PDB file of C-alpha atoms and ligand atoms in Angstrom:
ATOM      1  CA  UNK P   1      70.125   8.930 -37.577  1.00  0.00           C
ATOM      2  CA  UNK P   2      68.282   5.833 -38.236  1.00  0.00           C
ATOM      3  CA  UNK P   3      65.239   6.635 -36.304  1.00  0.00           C
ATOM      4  CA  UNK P   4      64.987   9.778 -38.635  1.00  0.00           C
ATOM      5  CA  UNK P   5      61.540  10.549 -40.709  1.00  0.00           C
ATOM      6  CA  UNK P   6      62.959  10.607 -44.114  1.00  0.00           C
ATOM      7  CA  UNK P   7      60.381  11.611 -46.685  1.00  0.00           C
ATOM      8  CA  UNK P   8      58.643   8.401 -47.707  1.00  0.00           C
ATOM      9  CA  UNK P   9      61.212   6.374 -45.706  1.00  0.00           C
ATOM     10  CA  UNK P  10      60.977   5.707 -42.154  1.00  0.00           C
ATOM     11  CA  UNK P  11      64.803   5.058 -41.860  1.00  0.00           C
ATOM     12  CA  UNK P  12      67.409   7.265 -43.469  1.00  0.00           C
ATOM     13  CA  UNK P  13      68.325   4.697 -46.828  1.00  0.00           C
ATOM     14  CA  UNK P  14      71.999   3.626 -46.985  1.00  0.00           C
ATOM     15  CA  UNK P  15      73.588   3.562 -50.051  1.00  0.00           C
ATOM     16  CA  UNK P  16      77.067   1.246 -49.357  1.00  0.00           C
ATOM     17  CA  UNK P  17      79.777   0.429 -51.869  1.00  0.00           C
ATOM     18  CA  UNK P  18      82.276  -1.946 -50.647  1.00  0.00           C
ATOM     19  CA  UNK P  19      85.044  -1.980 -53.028  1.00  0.00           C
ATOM     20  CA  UNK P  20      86.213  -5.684 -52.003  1.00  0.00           C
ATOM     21  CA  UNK P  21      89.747  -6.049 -52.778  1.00  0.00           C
ATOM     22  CA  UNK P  22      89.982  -3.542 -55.948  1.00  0.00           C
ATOM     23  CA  UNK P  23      92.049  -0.224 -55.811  1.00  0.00           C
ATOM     24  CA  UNK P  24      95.030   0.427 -54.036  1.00  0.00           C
ATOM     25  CA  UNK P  25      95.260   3.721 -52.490  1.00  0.00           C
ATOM     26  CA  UNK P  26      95.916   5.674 -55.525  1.00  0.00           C
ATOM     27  CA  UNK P  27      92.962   4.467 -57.095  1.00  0.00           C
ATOM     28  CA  UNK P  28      90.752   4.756 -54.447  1.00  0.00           C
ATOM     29  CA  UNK P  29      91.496   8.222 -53.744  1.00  0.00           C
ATOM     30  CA  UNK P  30      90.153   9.067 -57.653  1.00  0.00           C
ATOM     31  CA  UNK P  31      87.574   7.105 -57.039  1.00  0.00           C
ATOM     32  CA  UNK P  32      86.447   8.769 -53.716  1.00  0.00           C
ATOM     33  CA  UNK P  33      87.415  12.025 -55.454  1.00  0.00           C
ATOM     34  CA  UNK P  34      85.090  11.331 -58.672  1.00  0.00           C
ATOM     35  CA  UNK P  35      82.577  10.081 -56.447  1.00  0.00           C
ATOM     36  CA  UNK P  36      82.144  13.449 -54.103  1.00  0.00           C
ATOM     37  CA  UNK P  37      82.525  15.524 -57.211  1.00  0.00           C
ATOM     38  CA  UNK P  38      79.742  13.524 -59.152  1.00  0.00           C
ATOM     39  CA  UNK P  39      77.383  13.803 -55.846  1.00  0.00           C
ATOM     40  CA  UNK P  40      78.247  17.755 -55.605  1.00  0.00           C
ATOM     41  CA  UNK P  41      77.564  17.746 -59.183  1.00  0.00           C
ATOM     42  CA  UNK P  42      74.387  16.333 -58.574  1.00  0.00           C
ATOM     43  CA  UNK P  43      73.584  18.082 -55.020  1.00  0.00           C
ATOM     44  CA  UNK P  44      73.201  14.909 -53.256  1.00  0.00           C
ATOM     45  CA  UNK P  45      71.343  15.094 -49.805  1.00  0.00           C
ATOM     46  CA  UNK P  46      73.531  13.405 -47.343  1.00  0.00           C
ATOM     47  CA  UNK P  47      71.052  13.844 -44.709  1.00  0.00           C
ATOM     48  CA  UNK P  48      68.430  12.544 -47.167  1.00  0.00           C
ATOM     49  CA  UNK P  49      70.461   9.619 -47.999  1.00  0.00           C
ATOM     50  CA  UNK P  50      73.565   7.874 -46.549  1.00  0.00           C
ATOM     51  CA  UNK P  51      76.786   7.126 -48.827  1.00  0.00           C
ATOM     52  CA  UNK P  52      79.149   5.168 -47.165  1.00  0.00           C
ATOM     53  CA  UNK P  53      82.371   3.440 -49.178  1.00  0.00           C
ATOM     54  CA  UNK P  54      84.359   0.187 -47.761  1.00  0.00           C
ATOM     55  CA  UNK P  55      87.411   0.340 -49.075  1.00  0.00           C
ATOM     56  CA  UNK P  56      90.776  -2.037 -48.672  1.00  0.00           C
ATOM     57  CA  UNK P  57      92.670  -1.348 -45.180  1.00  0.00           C
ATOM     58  CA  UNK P  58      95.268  -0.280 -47.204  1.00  0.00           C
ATOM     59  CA  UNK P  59      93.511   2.783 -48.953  1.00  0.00           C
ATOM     60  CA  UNK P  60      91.388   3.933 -45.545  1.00  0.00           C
ATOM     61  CA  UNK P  61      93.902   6.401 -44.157  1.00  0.00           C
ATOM     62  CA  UNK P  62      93.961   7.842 -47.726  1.00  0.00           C
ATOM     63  CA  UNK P  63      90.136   7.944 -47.657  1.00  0.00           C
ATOM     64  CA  UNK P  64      90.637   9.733 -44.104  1.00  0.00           C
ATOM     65  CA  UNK P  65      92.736  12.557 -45.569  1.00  0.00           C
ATOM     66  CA  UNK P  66      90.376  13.193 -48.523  1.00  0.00           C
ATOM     67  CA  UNK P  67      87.032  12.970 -45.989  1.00  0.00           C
ATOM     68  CA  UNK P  68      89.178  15.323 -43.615  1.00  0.00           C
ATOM     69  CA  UNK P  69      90.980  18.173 -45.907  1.00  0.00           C
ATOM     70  CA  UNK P  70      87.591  18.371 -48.731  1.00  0.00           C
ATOM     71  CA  UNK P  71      84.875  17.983 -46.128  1.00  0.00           C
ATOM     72  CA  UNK P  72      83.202  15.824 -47.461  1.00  0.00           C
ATOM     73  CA  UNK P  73      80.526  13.809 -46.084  1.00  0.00           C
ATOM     74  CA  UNK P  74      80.431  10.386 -47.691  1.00  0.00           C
ATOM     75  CA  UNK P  75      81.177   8.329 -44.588  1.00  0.00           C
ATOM     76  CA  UNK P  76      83.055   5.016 -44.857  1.00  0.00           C
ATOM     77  CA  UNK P  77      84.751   1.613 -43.433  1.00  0.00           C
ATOM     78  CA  UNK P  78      86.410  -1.546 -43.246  1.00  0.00           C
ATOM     79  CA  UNK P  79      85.261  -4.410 -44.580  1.00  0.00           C
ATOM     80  CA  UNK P  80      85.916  -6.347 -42.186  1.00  0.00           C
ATOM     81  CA  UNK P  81      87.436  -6.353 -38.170  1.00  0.00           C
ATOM     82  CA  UNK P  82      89.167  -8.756 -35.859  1.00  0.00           C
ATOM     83  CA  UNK P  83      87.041  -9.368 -32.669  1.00  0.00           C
ATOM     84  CA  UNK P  84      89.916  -9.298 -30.557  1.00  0.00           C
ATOM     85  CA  UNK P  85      91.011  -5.561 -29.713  1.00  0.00           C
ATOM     86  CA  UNK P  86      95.091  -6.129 -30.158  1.00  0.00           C
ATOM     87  CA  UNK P  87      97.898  -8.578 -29.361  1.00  0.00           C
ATOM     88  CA  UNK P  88      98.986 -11.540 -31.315  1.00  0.00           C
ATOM     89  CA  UNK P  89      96.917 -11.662 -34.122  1.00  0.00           C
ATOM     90  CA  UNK P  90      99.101 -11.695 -37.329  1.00  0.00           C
ATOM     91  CA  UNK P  91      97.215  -9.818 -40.166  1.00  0.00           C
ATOM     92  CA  UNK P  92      94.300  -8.912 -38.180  1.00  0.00           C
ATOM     93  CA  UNK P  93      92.526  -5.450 -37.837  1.00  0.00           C
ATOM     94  CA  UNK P  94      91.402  -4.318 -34.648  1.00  0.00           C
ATOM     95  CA  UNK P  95      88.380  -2.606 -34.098  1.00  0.00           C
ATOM     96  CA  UNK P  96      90.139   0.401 -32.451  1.00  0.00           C
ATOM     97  CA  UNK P  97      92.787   1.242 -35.942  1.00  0.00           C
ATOM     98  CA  UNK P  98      89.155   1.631 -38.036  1.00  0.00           C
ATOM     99  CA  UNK P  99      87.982   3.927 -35.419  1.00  0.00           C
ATOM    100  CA  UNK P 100      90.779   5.975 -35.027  1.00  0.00           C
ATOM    101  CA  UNK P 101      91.147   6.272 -39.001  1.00  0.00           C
ATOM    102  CA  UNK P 102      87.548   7.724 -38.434  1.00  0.00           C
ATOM    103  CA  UNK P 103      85.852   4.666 -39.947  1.00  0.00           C
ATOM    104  CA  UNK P 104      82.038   5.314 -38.863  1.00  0.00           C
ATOM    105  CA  UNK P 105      81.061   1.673 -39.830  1.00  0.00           C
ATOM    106  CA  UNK P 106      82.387  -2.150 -40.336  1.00  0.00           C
ATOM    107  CA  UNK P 107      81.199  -5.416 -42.870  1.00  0.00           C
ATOM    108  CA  UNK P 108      80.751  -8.163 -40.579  1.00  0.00           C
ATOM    109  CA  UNK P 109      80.032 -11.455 -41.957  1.00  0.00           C
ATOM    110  CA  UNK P 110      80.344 -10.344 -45.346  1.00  0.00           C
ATOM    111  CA  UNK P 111      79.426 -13.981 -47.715  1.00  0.00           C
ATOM    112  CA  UNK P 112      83.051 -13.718 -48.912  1.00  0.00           C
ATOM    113  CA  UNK P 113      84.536 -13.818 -45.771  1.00  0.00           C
ATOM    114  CA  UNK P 114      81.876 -16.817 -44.473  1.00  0.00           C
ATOM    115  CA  UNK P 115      82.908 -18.747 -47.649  1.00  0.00           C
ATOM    116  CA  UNK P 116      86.135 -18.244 -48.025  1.00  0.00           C
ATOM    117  CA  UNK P 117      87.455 -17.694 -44.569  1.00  0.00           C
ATOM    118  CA  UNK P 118      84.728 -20.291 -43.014  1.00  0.00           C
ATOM    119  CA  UNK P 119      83.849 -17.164 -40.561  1.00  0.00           C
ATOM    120  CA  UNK P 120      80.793 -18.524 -38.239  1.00  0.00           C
ATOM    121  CA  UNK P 121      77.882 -16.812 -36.550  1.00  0.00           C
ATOM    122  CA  UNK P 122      79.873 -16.882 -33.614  1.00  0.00           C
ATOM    123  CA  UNK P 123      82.633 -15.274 -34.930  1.00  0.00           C
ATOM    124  CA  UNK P 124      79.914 -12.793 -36.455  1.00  0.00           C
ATOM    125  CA  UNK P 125      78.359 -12.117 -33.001  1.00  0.00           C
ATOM    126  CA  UNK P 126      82.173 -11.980 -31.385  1.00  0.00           C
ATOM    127  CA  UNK P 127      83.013  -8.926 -34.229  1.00  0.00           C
ATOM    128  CA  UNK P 128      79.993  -6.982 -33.588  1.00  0.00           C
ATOM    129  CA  UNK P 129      80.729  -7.000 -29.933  1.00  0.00           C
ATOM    130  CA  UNK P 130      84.090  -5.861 -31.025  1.00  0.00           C
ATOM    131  CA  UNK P 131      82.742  -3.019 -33.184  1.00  0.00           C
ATOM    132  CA  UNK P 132      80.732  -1.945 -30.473  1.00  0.00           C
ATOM    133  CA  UNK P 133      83.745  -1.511 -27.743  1.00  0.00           C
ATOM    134  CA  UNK P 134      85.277   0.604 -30.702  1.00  0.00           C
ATOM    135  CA  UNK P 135      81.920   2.777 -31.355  1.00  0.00           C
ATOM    136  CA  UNK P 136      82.205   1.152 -35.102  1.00  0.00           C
ATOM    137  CA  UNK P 137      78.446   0.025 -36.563  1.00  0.00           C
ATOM    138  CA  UNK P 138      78.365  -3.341 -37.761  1.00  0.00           C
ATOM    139  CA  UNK P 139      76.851  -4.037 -40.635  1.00  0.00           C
ATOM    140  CA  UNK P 140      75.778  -7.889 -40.575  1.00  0.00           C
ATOM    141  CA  UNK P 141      75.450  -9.205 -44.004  1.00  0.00           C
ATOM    142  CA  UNK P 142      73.254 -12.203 -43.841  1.00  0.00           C
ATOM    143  CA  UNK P 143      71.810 -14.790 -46.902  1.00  0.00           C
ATOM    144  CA  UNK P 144      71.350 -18.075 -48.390  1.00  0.00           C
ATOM    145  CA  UNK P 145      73.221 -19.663 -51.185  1.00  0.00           C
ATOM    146  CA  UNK P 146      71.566 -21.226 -54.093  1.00  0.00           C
ATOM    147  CA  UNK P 147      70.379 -24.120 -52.684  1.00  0.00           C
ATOM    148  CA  UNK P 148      68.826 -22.756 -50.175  1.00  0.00           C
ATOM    149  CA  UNK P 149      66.894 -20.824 -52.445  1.00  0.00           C
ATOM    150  CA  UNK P 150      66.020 -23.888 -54.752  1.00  0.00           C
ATOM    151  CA  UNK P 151      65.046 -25.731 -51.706  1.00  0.00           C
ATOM    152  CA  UNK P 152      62.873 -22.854 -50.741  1.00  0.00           C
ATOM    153  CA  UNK P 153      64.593 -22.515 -47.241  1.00  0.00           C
ATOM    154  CA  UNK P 154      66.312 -19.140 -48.021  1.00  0.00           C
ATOM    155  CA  UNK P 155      64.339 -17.384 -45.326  1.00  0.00           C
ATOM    156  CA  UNK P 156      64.841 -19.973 -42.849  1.00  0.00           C
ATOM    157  CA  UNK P 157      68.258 -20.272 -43.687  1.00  0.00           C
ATOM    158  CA  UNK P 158      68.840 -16.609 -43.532  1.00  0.00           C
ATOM    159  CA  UNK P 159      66.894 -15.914 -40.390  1.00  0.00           C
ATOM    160  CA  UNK P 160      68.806 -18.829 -38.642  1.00  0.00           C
ATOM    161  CA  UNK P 161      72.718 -16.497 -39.717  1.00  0.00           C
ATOM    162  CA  UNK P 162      70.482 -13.375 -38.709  1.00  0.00           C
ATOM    163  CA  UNK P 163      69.845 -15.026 -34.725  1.00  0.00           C
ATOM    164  CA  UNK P 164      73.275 -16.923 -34.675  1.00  0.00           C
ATOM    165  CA  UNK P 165      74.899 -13.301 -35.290  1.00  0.00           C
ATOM    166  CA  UNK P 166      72.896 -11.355 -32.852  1.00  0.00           C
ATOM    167  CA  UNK P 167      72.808 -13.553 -29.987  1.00  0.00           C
ATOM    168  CA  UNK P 168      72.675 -12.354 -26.876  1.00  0.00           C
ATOM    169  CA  UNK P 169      72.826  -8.592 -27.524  1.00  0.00           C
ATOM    170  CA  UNK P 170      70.629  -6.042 -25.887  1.00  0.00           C
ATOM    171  CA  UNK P 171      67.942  -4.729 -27.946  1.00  0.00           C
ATOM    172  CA  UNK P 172      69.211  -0.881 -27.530  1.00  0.00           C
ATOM    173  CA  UNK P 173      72.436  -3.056 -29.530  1.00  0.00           C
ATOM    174  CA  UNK P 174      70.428  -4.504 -32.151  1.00  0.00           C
ATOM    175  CA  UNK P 175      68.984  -1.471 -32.381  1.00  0.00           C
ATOM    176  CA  UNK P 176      72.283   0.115 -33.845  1.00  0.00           C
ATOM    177  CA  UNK P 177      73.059  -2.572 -36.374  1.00  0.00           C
ATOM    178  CA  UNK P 178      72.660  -2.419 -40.216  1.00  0.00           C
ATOM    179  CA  UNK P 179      71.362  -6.031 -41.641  1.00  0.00           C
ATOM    180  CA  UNK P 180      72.712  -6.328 -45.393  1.00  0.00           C
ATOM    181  CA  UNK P 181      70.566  -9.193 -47.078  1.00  0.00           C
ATOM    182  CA  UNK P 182      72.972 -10.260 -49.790  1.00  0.00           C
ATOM    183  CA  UNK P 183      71.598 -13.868 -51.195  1.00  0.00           C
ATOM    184  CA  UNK P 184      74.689 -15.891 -52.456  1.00  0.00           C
ATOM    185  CA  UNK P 185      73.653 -16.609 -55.384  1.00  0.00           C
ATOM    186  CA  UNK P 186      73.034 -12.832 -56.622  1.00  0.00           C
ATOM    187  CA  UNK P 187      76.649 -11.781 -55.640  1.00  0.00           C
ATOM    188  CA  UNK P 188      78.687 -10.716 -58.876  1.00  0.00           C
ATOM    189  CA  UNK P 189      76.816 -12.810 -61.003  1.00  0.00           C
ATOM    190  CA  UNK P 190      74.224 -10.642 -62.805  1.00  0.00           C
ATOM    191  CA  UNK P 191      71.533 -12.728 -60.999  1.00  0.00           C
ATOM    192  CA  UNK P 192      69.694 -10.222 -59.389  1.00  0.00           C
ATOM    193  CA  UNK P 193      67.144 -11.397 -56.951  1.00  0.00           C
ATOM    194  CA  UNK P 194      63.745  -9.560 -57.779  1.00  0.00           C
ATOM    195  CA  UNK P 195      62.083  -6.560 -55.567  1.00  0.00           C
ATOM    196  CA  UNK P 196      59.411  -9.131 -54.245  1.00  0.00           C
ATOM    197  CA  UNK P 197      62.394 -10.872 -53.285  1.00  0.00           C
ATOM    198  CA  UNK P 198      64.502  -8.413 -51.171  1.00  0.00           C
ATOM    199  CA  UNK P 199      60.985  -6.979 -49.927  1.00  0.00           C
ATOM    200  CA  UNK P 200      60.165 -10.710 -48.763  1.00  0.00           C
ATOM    201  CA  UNK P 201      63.539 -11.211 -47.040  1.00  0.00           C
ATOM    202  CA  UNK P 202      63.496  -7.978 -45.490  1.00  0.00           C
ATOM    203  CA  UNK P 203      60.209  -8.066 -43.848  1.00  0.00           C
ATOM    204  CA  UNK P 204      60.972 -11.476 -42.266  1.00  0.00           C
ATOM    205  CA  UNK P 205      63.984  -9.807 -40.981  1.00  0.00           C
ATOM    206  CA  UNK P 206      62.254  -7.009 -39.618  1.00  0.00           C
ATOM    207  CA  UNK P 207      59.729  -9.327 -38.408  1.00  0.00           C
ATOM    208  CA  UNK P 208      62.373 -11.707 -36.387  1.00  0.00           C
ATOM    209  CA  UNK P 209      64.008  -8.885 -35.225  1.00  0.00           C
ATOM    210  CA  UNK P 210      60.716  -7.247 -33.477  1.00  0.00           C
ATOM    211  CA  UNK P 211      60.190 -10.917 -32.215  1.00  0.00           C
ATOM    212  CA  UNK P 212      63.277 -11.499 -30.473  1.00  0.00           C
ATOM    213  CA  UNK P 213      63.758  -7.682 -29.643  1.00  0.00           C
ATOM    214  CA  UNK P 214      60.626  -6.162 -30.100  1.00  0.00           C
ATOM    215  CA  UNK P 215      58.831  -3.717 -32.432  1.00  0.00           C
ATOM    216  CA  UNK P 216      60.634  -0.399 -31.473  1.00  0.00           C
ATOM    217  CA  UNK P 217      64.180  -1.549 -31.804  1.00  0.00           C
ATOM    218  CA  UNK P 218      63.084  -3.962 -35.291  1.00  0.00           C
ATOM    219  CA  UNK P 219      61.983  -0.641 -36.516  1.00  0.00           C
ATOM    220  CA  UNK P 220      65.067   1.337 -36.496  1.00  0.00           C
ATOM    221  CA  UNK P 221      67.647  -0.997 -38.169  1.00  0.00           C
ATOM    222  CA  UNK P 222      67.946  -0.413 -41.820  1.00  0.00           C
ATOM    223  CA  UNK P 223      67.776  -3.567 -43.785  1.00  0.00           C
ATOM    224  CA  UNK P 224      69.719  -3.279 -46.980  1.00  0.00           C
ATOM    225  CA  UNK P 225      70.207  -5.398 -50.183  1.00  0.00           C
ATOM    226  CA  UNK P 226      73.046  -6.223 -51.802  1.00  0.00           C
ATOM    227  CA  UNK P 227      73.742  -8.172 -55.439  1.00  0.00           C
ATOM    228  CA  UNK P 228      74.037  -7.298 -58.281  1.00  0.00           C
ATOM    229  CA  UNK P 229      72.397  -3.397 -57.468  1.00  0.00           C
ATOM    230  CA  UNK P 230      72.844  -1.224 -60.814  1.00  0.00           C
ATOM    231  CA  UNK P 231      71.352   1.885 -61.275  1.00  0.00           C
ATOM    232  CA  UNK P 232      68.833   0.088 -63.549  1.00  0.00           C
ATOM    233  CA  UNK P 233      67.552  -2.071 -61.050  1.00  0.00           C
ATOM    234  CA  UNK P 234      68.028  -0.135 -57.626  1.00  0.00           C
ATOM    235  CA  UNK P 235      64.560   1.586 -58.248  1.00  0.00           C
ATOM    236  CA  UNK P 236      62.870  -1.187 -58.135  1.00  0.00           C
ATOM    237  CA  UNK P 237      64.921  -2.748 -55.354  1.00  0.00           C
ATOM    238  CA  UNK P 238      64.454   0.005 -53.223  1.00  0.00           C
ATOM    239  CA  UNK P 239      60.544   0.226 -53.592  1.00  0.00           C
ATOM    240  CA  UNK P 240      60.046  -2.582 -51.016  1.00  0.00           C
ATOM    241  CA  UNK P 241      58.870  -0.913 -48.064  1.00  0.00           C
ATOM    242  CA  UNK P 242      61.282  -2.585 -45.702  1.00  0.00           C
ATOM    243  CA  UNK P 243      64.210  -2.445 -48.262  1.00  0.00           C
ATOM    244  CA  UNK P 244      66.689   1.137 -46.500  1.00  0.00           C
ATOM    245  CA  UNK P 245      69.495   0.993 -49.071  1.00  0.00           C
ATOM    246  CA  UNK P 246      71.909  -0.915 -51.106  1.00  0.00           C
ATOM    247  CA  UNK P 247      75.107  -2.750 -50.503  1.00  0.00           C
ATOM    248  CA  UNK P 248      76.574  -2.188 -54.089  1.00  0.00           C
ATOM    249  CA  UNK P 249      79.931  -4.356 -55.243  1.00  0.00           C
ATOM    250  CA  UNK P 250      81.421  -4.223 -58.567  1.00  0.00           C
ATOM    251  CA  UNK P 251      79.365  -0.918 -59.624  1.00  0.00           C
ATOM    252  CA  UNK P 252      80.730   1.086 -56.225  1.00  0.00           C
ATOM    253  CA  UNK P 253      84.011   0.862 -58.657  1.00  0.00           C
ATOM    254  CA  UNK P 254      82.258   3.128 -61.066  1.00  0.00           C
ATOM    255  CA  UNK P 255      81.582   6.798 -59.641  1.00  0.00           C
ATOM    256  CA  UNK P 256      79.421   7.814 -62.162  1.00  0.00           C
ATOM    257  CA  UNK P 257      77.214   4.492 -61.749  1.00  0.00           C
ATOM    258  CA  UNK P 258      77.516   4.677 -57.783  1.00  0.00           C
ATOM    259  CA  UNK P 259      76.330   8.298 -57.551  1.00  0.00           C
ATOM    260  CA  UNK P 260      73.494   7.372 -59.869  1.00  0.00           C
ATOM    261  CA  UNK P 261      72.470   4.600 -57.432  1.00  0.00           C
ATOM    262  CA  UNK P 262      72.810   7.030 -54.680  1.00  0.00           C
ATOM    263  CA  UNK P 263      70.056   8.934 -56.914  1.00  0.00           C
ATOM    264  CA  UNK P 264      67.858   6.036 -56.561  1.00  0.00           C
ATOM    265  CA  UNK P 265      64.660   8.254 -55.892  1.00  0.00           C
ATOM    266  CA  UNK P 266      64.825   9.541 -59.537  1.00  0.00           C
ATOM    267  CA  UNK P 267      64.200   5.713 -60.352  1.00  0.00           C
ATOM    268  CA  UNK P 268      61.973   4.795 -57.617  1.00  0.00           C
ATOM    269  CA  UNK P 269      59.259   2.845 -59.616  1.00  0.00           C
ATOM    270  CA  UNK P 270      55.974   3.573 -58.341  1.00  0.00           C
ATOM    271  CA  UNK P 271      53.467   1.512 -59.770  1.00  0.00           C
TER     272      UNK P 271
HETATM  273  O1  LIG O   1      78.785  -8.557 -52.292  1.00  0.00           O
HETATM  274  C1  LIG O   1      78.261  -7.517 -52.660  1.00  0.00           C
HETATM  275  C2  LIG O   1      78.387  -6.295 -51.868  1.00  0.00           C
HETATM  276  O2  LIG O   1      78.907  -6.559 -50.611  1.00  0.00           O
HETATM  277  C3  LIG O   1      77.516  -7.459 -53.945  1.00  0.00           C
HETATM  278  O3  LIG O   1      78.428  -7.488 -54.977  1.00  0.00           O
HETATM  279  P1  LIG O   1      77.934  -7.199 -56.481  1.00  0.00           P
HETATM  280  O4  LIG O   1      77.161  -5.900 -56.430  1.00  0.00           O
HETATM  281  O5  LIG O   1      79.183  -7.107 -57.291  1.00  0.00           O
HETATM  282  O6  LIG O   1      77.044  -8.339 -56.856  1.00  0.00           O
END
């Protein structure tokens, strides 16, 4: 799917919500339910564009039996994985429960989880190898915080998480990973970095990637943004050339707002 011709877009665009730890089951079933209903409403092209949810652990086998018994064909999951496959591993996820709850892909890296559970590249690199031996795609959330950015080292910085994370993988691997770009600073905040910006980011990416793995495989990974996406700004976003989608936070919670991002061609701006 990601080597698809899509219209203007060379990769099939990705539009992600990942719910972070908001709605228990209950909730997340009417909001998965609101969400398909909205896209129906709205005759979404799946094919055209990706929607993919990331809900809690907790609500995914809820999220399976909706998926399942309505059909539908937003895809989804976890937001995280251990990179060991079982054993003694209190509280950890393996790779193999997300696949067999029909989880097509996985968060790895996410900044919340580098922050606050001091998760390193090599962890990052050990969880994608884990997704892998459980047919899960990683997505590999990368970015600076703001210092970085003040210090005008953001693309170093980011490139440096980007090789740390891949290292050592086979380009026909690399190949099948989803890069989310999510600067630290533009997380929940309202601070939305601008379309230059994620355009900027994304072509270094792209660029790094075709370096260390060359131009074929660099050109099938789907580089997405993620921070502070609204429907007002995802147009914009999503007019960088190298920019494939959105990894959306606090306005996945919202169907109505997430189905309009997943709309985002009725705000491309095309100046
Ligand atoms: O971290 C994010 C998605 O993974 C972005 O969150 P917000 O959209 O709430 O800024």
């Amino acid at each position: 799917m990601t080597s698809q011709t899509n219209g203007q877009f060379d990769r099939t665009p990705l539009i992600a919500g990942n719910w972070k730890m908001n709605m228990d089951h209950q909730q997340g079933v009417a909001l998965l339910q609101k969400l398909a209903w909205t896209l129906q409403d709205a005759k979404h092209d799946f094919g055209r564009v990706e929607v993919a949810v990331f809900p809690p652990f907790t609500d995914i086998r809820s999220v399976q039996t909706i998926v399942d018994g309505d059909d539908l064909k937003v895809v989804y999951g976890g937001q995280d994985l251990s990179d060991q496959d079982s054993g003694a591993y209190t509280g950890d996820i393996s790779g193999e429960f997300l696949n067999k709850l029909g989880c097509t892909y996985v968060l790895v890296g996410h900044s919340e989880r580098r922050t606050i559970h001091g998760e390193s590249d090599q962890q990052c690199l050990a969880k994608i190898q884990a997704a892998f031996r459980h047919d899960l795609v990683p997505v590999l959330c990368v970015g600076e915080g703001l210092e970085s950015r003040k210090a005008g080292e953001h693309v170093n910085f980011t490139l440096a998480q980007l090789r740390g994370s891949l290292e050592g993988l086979a380009a026909e691997e690399v190949g099948n990973v989803v890069v989310a770009y999510e600067p630290v600073w533009a997380i929940g905040t309202g601070e939305v970095a601008g379309p230059e910006d994620a355009q900027e980011m994304a072509d270094a990416i792209r660029k790094d990637l075709a370096e260390q793995y060359g131009q074929e495989t660099a050109d099938k990974v789907r580089v997405l943004y993620g921070g502070s996406v609204k429907s007002g700004n995802v147009g914009a976003i999503l007019k960088g050339k190298d920019v494939d989608g959105a990894l959306v936070g606090g306005a996945s919670l919202d169907p109505e707002e997430f189905a309009n991002i997943a709309k985002f061609e009725q705000h491309l701006v095309t100046d």
